Short mmCIF file of C-alpha atoms and ligand atoms in Angstrom, two decimals:
data_model
loop_
_atom_site.label_atom_id
_atom_site.label_comp_id
_atom_site.label_asym_id
_atom_site.label_seq_id
_atom_site.Cartn_x
_atom_site.Cartn_y
_atom_site.Cartn_z
CA SER A 1 -68.44 48.26 -60.01
CA HIS A 2 -70.36 45.20 -61.23
CA SER A 3 -69.50 41.64 -59.61
CA SER A 4 -66.56 39.86 -61.43
CA SER A 5 -67.05 37.71 -63.93
CA SER A 6 -63.25 36.08 -64.44
CA LEU A 7 -62.44 32.50 -63.18
CA ILE A 8 -59.71 33.35 -61.99
CA SER A 9 -60.58 36.68 -60.17
CA PHE A 10 -58.31 36.59 -57.49
CA THR A 11 -59.92 38.83 -55.21
CA LYS A 12 -62.69 36.56 -54.01
CA ARG A 13 -60.80 34.36 -51.79
CA ARG A 14 -58.18 35.68 -48.85
CA ARG A 15 -54.76 35.76 -50.32
CA LYS A 16 -53.21 31.60 -48.38
CA HIS A 17 -49.63 33.37 -49.04
CA GLN A 18 -47.14 36.50 -48.31
CA PRO A 19 -46.31 37.88 -52.43
CA LEU A 20 -42.69 36.68 -53.17
CA VAL A 21 -41.40 40.05 -52.35
CA SER A 22 -42.92 41.91 -50.74
CA SER A 23 -43.44 45.87 -52.91
CA SER A 24 -42.15 47.52 -48.88
CA SER A 25 -38.36 46.29 -49.13
CA ILE A 26 -38.73 47.43 -53.31
CA ARG A 27 -37.49 50.25 -53.31
CA MET A 28 -37.53 52.12 -57.50
CA GLU A 29 -35.03 54.44 -57.20
CA GLN A 30 -32.98 51.51 -56.52
CA TYR A 31 -33.06 50.56 -59.07
CA TYR A 32 -34.73 53.17 -61.26
CA SER A 33 -33.40 56.69 -62.06
CA PRO A 34 -35.19 57.56 -65.56
CA GLN A 35 -31.92 58.76 -67.30
CA LYS A 36 -31.20 61.15 -69.98
CA ASN A 37 -30.14 59.85 -73.79
CA ARG A 38 -32.07 56.22 -72.70
CA LYS A 39 -35.16 54.72 -73.32
CA ASP A 40 -38.11 54.91 -70.78
CA LYS A 41 -38.07 50.95 -70.05
CA VAL A 42 -41.95 49.44 -69.73
CA VAL A 43 -43.39 45.74 -69.65
CA VAL A 44 -45.22 44.48 -72.29
CA ILE A 45 -47.77 41.61 -71.05
CA LEU A 46 -49.12 39.91 -74.27
CA GLY A 47 -51.74 37.10 -74.38
CA ALA A 48 -54.49 35.77 -76.01
CA THR A 49 -58.24 36.95 -74.60
CA GLY A 50 -58.92 35.19 -71.28
CA ALA A 51 -55.33 34.24 -70.34
CA GLY A 52 -54.53 36.21 -67.27
CA LYS A 53 -53.23 39.67 -68.93
CA SER A 54 -54.96 42.11 -66.58
CA LYS A 55 -54.24 39.30 -63.13
CA LEU A 56 -49.96 39.53 -64.01
CA SER A 57 -50.16 42.98 -64.20
CA VAL A 58 -51.68 43.40 -60.89
CA ASP A 59 -49.50 40.36 -59.49
CA LEU A 60 -46.25 42.65 -60.73
CA ALA A 61 -47.55 46.18 -59.97
CA THR A 62 -48.22 45.03 -56.29
CA ARG A 63 -44.59 44.35 -56.09
CA PHE A 64 -43.06 46.98 -58.10
CA PRO A 65 -43.86 50.83 -57.49
CA SER A 66 -46.20 50.33 -60.81
CA GLU A 67 -48.85 51.68 -62.98
CA ILE A 68 -50.80 49.46 -65.90
CA ILE A 69 -51.67 50.91 -68.86
CA ASN A 70 -54.48 49.45 -70.85
CA SER A 71 -53.56 49.07 -74.36
CA ASP A 72 -57.00 46.92 -75.62
CA LYS A 73 -58.45 48.62 -77.65
CA ILE A 74 -62.29 47.87 -76.96
CA GLN A 75 -61.11 47.76 -73.04
CA VAL A 76 -60.75 51.84 -73.43
CA TYR A 77 -64.17 52.17 -73.81
CA GLU A 78 -66.85 53.48 -70.74
CA GLY A 79 -69.47 50.47 -70.76
CA LEU A 80 -70.40 47.01 -71.25
CA GLU A 81 -67.30 45.81 -68.41
CA ILE A 82 -68.74 42.47 -68.08
CA THR A 83 -69.15 41.78 -72.30
CA THR A 84 -65.42 43.48 -72.50
CA ASN A 85 -64.17 41.95 -69.77
CA GLN A 86 -62.57 44.90 -67.99
CA ILE A 87 -61.15 44.12 -65.13
CA THR A 88 -62.66 45.33 -61.53
CA LEU A 89 -62.16 47.61 -59.19
CA GLN A 90 -61.99 45.55 -56.92
CA ASP A 91 -59.07 43.44 -58.40
CA ARG A 92 -57.25 46.23 -59.08
CA ARG A 93 -55.99 46.21 -55.96
CA GLY A 94 -55.44 50.12 -55.73
CA VAL A 95 -53.12 49.85 -58.76
CA PRO A 96 -54.06 53.58 -60.85
CA HIS A 97 -54.77 51.88 -64.49
CA HIS A 98 -54.63 54.90 -67.59
CA LEU A 99 -56.47 54.02 -71.09
CA LEU A 100 -59.33 52.37 -69.05
CA GLY A 101 -63.06 52.63 -70.19
CA TYR A 102 -62.69 55.92 -70.49
CA LEU A 103 -64.01 57.35 -73.72
CA ASN A 104 -67.40 58.42 -74.28
CA PRO A 105 -67.70 55.29 -77.66
CA GLU A 106 -70.72 58.70 -78.83
CA HIS A 107 -67.09 60.04 -79.44
CA GLY A 108 -66.09 58.30 -82.52
CA GLU A 109 -63.26 55.60 -82.50
CA LEU A 110 -60.34 55.60 -81.35
CA THR A 111 -57.64 55.26 -83.30
CA ALA A 112 -53.89 53.41 -83.37
CA ALA A 113 -52.73 57.04 -83.68
CA GLU A 114 -54.92 58.45 -80.50
CA PHE A 115 -53.57 55.56 -78.96
CA ARG A 116 -49.87 55.93 -79.93
CA SER A 117 -49.82 59.27 -78.44
CA ALA A 118 -52.18 58.56 -75.23
CA ALA A 119 -50.70 55.61 -74.15
CA SER A 120 -46.83 57.32 -74.73
CA ASN A 121 -48.08 60.78 -73.01
CA ALA A 122 -49.45 58.07 -70.18
CA VAL A 123 -45.82 56.70 -70.08
CA SER A 124 -43.91 59.79 -69.97
CA ASP A 125 -46.49 60.73 -66.90
CA ILE A 126 -45.60 57.14 -65.09
CA THR A 127 -41.78 57.68 -65.64
CA SER A 128 -41.86 61.24 -64.32
CA ARG A 129 -43.38 59.82 -61.49
CA GLN A 130 -40.25 57.09 -60.70
CA LYS A 131 -42.90 53.98 -61.79
CA LEU A 132 -42.79 51.35 -64.09
CA PRO A 133 -44.82 51.53 -66.69
CA ILE A 134 -47.13 48.15 -67.42
CA ILE A 135 -48.11 47.91 -70.93
CA ALA A 136 -51.75 45.21 -71.14
CA GLY A 137 -54.06 44.39 -73.10
CA GLY A 138 -54.70 41.85 -76.58
CA SER A 139 -54.38 44.34 -79.28
CA ASN A 140 -51.19 44.49 -80.64
CA SER A 141 -51.10 46.59 -83.15
CA PHE A 142 -52.36 49.06 -80.85
CA ILE A 143 -49.24 47.86 -78.48
CA HIS A 144 -47.41 48.01 -82.15
CA ALA A 145 -48.50 51.40 -83.14
CA LEU A 146 -47.46 52.92 -79.40
CA LEU A 147 -43.81 50.83 -79.47
CA ALA A 148 -42.72 51.70 -83.61
CA GLN A 149 -40.08 54.45 -82.96
CA ARG A 150 -41.22 55.40 -86.50
CA PHE A 151 -45.06 54.47 -86.96
CA ASP A 152 -47.29 55.08 -90.36
CA PRO A 153 -50.91 54.90 -89.71
CA LYS A 154 -51.12 54.16 -93.59
CA ILE A 155 -49.69 50.37 -92.46
CA ASP A 156 -51.36 47.31 -90.67
CA PRO A 157 -48.18 45.47 -89.62
CA PHE A 158 -49.86 42.10 -89.24
CA SER A 159 -51.36 42.90 -93.20
CA SER A 160 -48.65 40.47 -94.91
CA GLY A 161 -46.27 38.11 -93.30
CA SER A 162 -43.81 40.09 -90.05
CA GLY A 163 -41.96 41.96 -93.07
CA LEU A 164 -44.31 45.57 -92.30
CA ILE A 165 -44.00 45.12 -88.57
CA THR A 166 -40.60 46.96 -86.97
CA SER A 167 -38.65 46.11 -84.50
CA ASP A 168 -36.81 49.28 -84.05
CA LEU A 169 -38.75 50.74 -80.85
CA ARG A 170 -39.21 54.11 -78.85
CA TYR A 171 -38.51 52.29 -75.26
CA GLU A 172 -36.58 49.75 -73.64
CA CYS A 173 -39.32 46.45 -73.43
CA ARG A 174 -39.31 43.58 -71.61
CA PHE A 175 -42.58 41.49 -73.20
CA ILE A 176 -44.02 38.65 -71.21
CA TRP A 177 -46.02 36.05 -73.08
CA VAL A 178 -48.53 34.91 -71.17
CA ASP A 179 -48.84 31.63 -72.48
CA VAL A 180 -51.78 28.66 -71.97
CA SER A 181 -52.25 25.65 -73.92
CA GLU A 182 -54.36 26.01 -76.68
CA ILE A 183 -56.82 23.16 -75.87
CA VAL A 184 -57.23 24.14 -71.84
CA LEU A 185 -57.56 27.10 -73.21
CA TYR A 186 -60.00 26.22 -75.33
CA GLU A 187 -62.37 24.76 -72.18
CA TYR A 188 -61.82 28.17 -70.33
CA LEU A 189 -62.98 30.30 -72.77
CA LEU A 190 -66.22 28.66 -73.34
CA LYS A 191 -66.68 28.40 -69.63
CA ARG A 192 -66.15 31.68 -69.51
CA VAL A 193 -68.51 32.97 -71.50
CA ASP A 194 -71.20 30.70 -69.46
CA GLU A 195 -69.95 32.44 -66.61
CA MET A 196 -70.09 35.82 -68.34
CA MET A 197 -73.97 35.35 -69.40
CA ASP A 198 -74.38 33.95 -65.71
CA SER A 199 -73.48 37.56 -64.19
CA GLY A 200 -74.96 40.08 -66.09
CA MET A 201 -74.03 40.45 -68.99
CA PHE A 202 -76.77 39.54 -70.88
CA GLU A 203 -78.39 42.15 -68.48
CA GLU A 204 -75.27 44.14 -69.97
CA LEU A 205 -75.96 43.45 -73.22
CA SER A 206 -80.19 43.85 -72.54
CA GLY A 207 -79.73 47.43 -71.58
CA PHE A 208 -77.30 48.44 -74.78
CA TYR A 209 -78.61 47.38 -77.46
CA ASP A 210 -80.69 50.29 -79.36
CA PRO A 211 -82.68 49.49 -82.71
CA VAL A 212 -81.25 52.11 -84.53
CA LYS A 213 -77.87 52.02 -84.01
CA SER A 214 -77.29 48.49 -84.67
CA GLY A 215 -78.81 48.34 -87.54
CA LEU A 216 -75.66 50.49 -88.90
CA THR A 217 -72.57 49.75 -91.03
CA PRO A 218 -69.89 49.61 -90.51
CA ARG A 219 -69.40 49.15 -86.72
CA PHE A 220 -67.88 51.45 -84.57
CA GLY A 221 -66.06 51.59 -81.05
CA ILE A 222 -67.36 48.81 -78.16
CA ARG A 223 -70.42 48.34 -80.96
CA LYS A 224 -67.46 45.83 -81.93
CA ALA A 225 -67.43 44.64 -78.83
CA ILE A 226 -67.62 40.58 -79.12
CA GLY A 227 -71.08 39.88 -78.02
CA VAL A 228 -73.21 43.06 -79.30
CA PRO A 229 -72.97 42.01 -83.05
CA GLU A 230 -73.91 37.90 -81.62
CA PHE A 231 -77.57 39.55 -79.78
CA ASP A 232 -78.48 42.14 -82.52
CA GLY A 233 -80.59 39.30 -84.15
CA TYR A 234 -81.81 38.16 -80.49
CA PHE A 235 -83.32 41.20 -79.31
CA LYS A 236 -84.74 42.44 -83.25
CA GLU A 237 -86.52 39.69 -82.36
CA TYR A 238 -86.98 40.29 -78.80
CA PRO A 239 -87.13 43.51 -78.19
CA PRO A 240 -85.32 43.84 -74.16
CA GLU A 241 -88.49 44.59 -71.82
CA THR A 242 -91.45 44.62 -73.89
CA ILE A 243 -91.49 40.62 -73.86
CA LYS A 244 -91.54 39.05 -70.35
CA TRP A 245 -88.54 35.95 -70.88
CA ASP A 246 -90.74 32.37 -70.70
CA ASP A 247 -89.56 29.73 -70.40
CA ASP A 248 -92.07 27.52 -71.78
CA ASP A 249 -89.92 29.49 -75.57
CA GLY A 250 -88.15 26.78 -77.85
CA LEU A 251 -88.12 29.62 -80.24
CA ARG A 252 -86.69 32.17 -77.79
CA LYS A 253 -84.51 30.16 -76.18
CA ALA A 254 -82.77 28.50 -79.35
CA ALA A 255 -82.24 32.05 -80.56
CA TYR A 256 -80.12 32.75 -76.96
CA ASP A 257 -78.45 29.02 -77.36
CA LYS A 258 -77.12 30.53 -80.66
CA ALA A 259 -75.90 33.99 -79.75
CA VAL A 260 -74.21 31.99 -77.04
CA ASP A 261 -72.67 29.81 -79.64
CA ASP A 262 -71.33 32.94 -82.13
CA ILE A 263 -70.04 34.10 -78.59
CA LYS A 264 -68.03 31.12 -78.13
CA ARG A 265 -66.68 30.94 -81.19
CA ASN A 266 -66.28 33.88 -82.00
CA THR A 267 -64.38 34.68 -78.81
CA TRP A 268 -61.94 31.18 -79.85
CA THR A 269 -61.17 32.95 -83.59
CA LEU A 270 -60.11 36.24 -82.19
CA ALA A 271 -57.73 33.92 -79.54
CA LYS A 272 -56.16 32.68 -82.02
CA ARG A 273 -56.05 35.43 -83.81
CA GLN A 274 -53.49 37.41 -81.12
CA ILE A 275 -51.70 34.77 -80.95
CA LYS A 276 -51.20 34.44 -84.37
CA LYS A 277 -49.98 37.88 -84.41
CA ILE A 278 -48.22 37.42 -81.28
CA GLU A 279 -45.82 34.69 -82.71
CA MET A 280 -45.52 37.12 -86.11
CA LEU A 281 -43.98 39.66 -83.57
CA LYS A 282 -41.91 37.54 -82.23
CA ASP A 283 -40.57 35.69 -85.41
CA ALA A 284 -40.15 40.07 -86.28
CA GLY A 285 -37.17 40.25 -83.39
CA TRP A 286 -39.58 41.40 -80.73
CA GLU A 287 -37.79 39.06 -77.83
CA ILE A 288 -40.77 38.45 -76.19
CA GLU A 289 -40.19 35.87 -73.72
CA ARG A 290 -43.24 33.08 -73.02
CA VAL A 291 -44.72 32.04 -69.52
CA ASP A 292 -46.46 29.27 -69.13
CA ALA A 293 -50.36 29.28 -67.10
CA THR A 294 -51.20 26.09 -69.14
CA ALA A 295 -50.94 24.34 -65.56
CA SER A 296 -52.75 26.79 -63.62
CA PHE A 297 -55.44 26.96 -65.79
CA LYS A 298 -55.82 23.97 -65.47
CA GLU A 299 -56.02 24.11 -61.83
CA VAL A 300 -59.00 26.19 -61.82
CA MET A 301 -60.85 23.89 -64.45
CA LYS A 302 -60.82 21.44 -61.37
CA MET A 303 -62.75 23.77 -59.11
CA SER A 304 -62.13 21.55 -56.85
CA SER A 305 -63.78 22.24 -53.58
CA SER A 306 -61.95 25.08 -51.60
CA SER A 307 -58.40 24.55 -53.75
CA GLU A 308 -56.36 27.28 -53.99
CA LYS A 309 -53.98 25.46 -56.27
CA TRP A 310 -54.12 26.84 -58.62
CA ARG A 311 -53.26 30.08 -56.88
CA GLU A 312 -49.78 28.42 -56.06
CA VAL A 313 -49.18 27.58 -59.55
CA TRP A 314 -49.59 30.47 -60.85
CA GLU A 315 -47.25 32.27 -58.21
CA GLU A 316 -44.39 29.53 -59.41
CA GLN A 317 -45.28 29.43 -62.61
CA VAL A 318 -46.49 32.79 -63.37
CA LEU A 319 -45.57 35.32 -61.73
CA GLU A 320 -42.03 34.21 -60.15
CA PRO A 321 -40.65 34.03 -64.03
CA SER A 322 -42.17 37.27 -64.87
CA VAL A 323 -40.60 39.29 -61.60
CA LYS A 324 -37.29 37.78 -62.65
CA ILE A 325 -38.13 39.66 -65.69
CA VAL A 326 -38.71 42.48 -64.75
CA LYS A 327 -36.05 42.24 -62.35
CA ARG A 328 -33.22 42.20 -64.84
CA LEU A 329 -34.62 45.53 -66.81
CA LEU A 330 -34.71 46.99 -63.86
CA VAL A 331 -30.91 46.62 -62.49
CA GLU A 332 -29.77 46.95 -65.90
P1 ATP B 1 -57.20 43.64 -85.46
O1 ATP B 1 -56.37 44.16 -87.23
O2 ATP B 1 -58.09 42.90 -86.02
O3 ATP B 1 -58.13 45.34 -85.06
P2 ATP B 1 -56.09 44.14 -82.87
O4 ATP B 1 -55.24 43.55 -82.11
O5 ATP B 1 -56.01 45.86 -84.07
O6 ATP B 1 -56.96 43.16 -84.66
P3 ATP B 1 -58.38 43.91 -81.64
O7 ATP B 1 -57.80 43.95 -80.04
O8 ATP B 1 -57.64 41.65 -81.86
O9 ATP B 1 -57.91 44.01 -81.87
O10 ATP B 1 -59.96 43.23 -81.84
C1 ATP B 1 -60.11 42.83 -82.61
C2 ATP B 1 -61.54 42.65 -82.64
O11 ATP B 1 -61.68 41.54 -81.68
C3 ATP B 1 -63.15 43.56 -81.76
O12 ATP B 1 -63.13 44.84 -83.21
C4 ATP B 1 -63.94 43.23 -81.11
O13 ATP B 1 -64.98 42.53 -82.05
C5 ATP B 1 -63.18 41.84 -80.49
N1 ATP B 1 -62.75 41.86 -79.01
C6 ATP B 1 -60.98 43.03 -78.58
N2 ATP B 1 -61.31 42.30 -78.03
C7 ATP B 1 -62.71 43.10 -76.77
C8 ATP B 1 -62.74 42.58 -75.55
N3 ATP B 1 -62.65 43.45 -75.02
N4 ATP B 1 -64.53 42.60 -75.81
C9 ATP B 1 -65.50 41.92 -76.84
N5 ATP B 1 -64.68 41.61 -77.44
C10 ATP B 1 -63.17 42.29 -78.16
#
């Protein structure tokens, strides 16, 4: 396990508030029995990179007996935990996570079809143990592949308007979109990249660099992770371990700064693309309920001393509405 790189890493500080609903007061059997001829129930957490999907999924899982299924196509691989923002063991708070950091990247790329099969097995397994599956992750094409009643691996549902997105889903779904206003998310993501670099992303990428593999195209699997291509040019020029960092080396610093800037730009491009895809799913008729994490992120950005304010705002504006959404699914 590595030190957390998230600005809103939520176990760093002691919890001040009791959970809204203690998990012991809710028994799944009260609401939840898998029934024949009824679709399995799942909660799906959507959102751009950095918006707090992992945090919300664990927060919900500590309130309802549930397990989390990762739907980020890069986080399925083992390795590069800081670079890919994999949730730390500590932040998982004992909640089982499926399809997270388990695939050896050398074994090839996980296709949408394989994800559909592996994730639907996880849904059945979790449901059979009377728990609620919570699907969380940023790969909307994987989410579409998992949920589609009929899945066609040849079709990219996002390739042309929302016409190719199916609204015939094989589970009873509740969609929660953790949304943060673009300007606040942008500022947050810039800061997050700097924080990731400070918490060991550069060292992680140094250890991962492979002069042979980095030359191969197309890239596959974890080598597509934002950070790997951006630092290839740098490591080619300054191979890890061979050259000692010299603070006076202006060229080297410029190459480093360029790689970090590229990471920031590409992270923002990814976030915008993800938001666009979520809007397309909505347009196609998916009943996506938006919760607004903007105010909470504004508090995080203030970082005013020991302020626990963001946590209060998060619980009030993000967690509470999400808990209501999940309760509705369970009692129906
Ligand atoms: P696409 O059709 O572009 O594959 P998608 O929704 O299937 O869309 P995304 O999850 O948006 O796939 O990922 C697209 C790219 O974004 C990845 O190939 C990678 O470069 C980058 N990316 C996504 N998730 C991460 C992550 N956790 N860490 C680093 N880079 C990521």
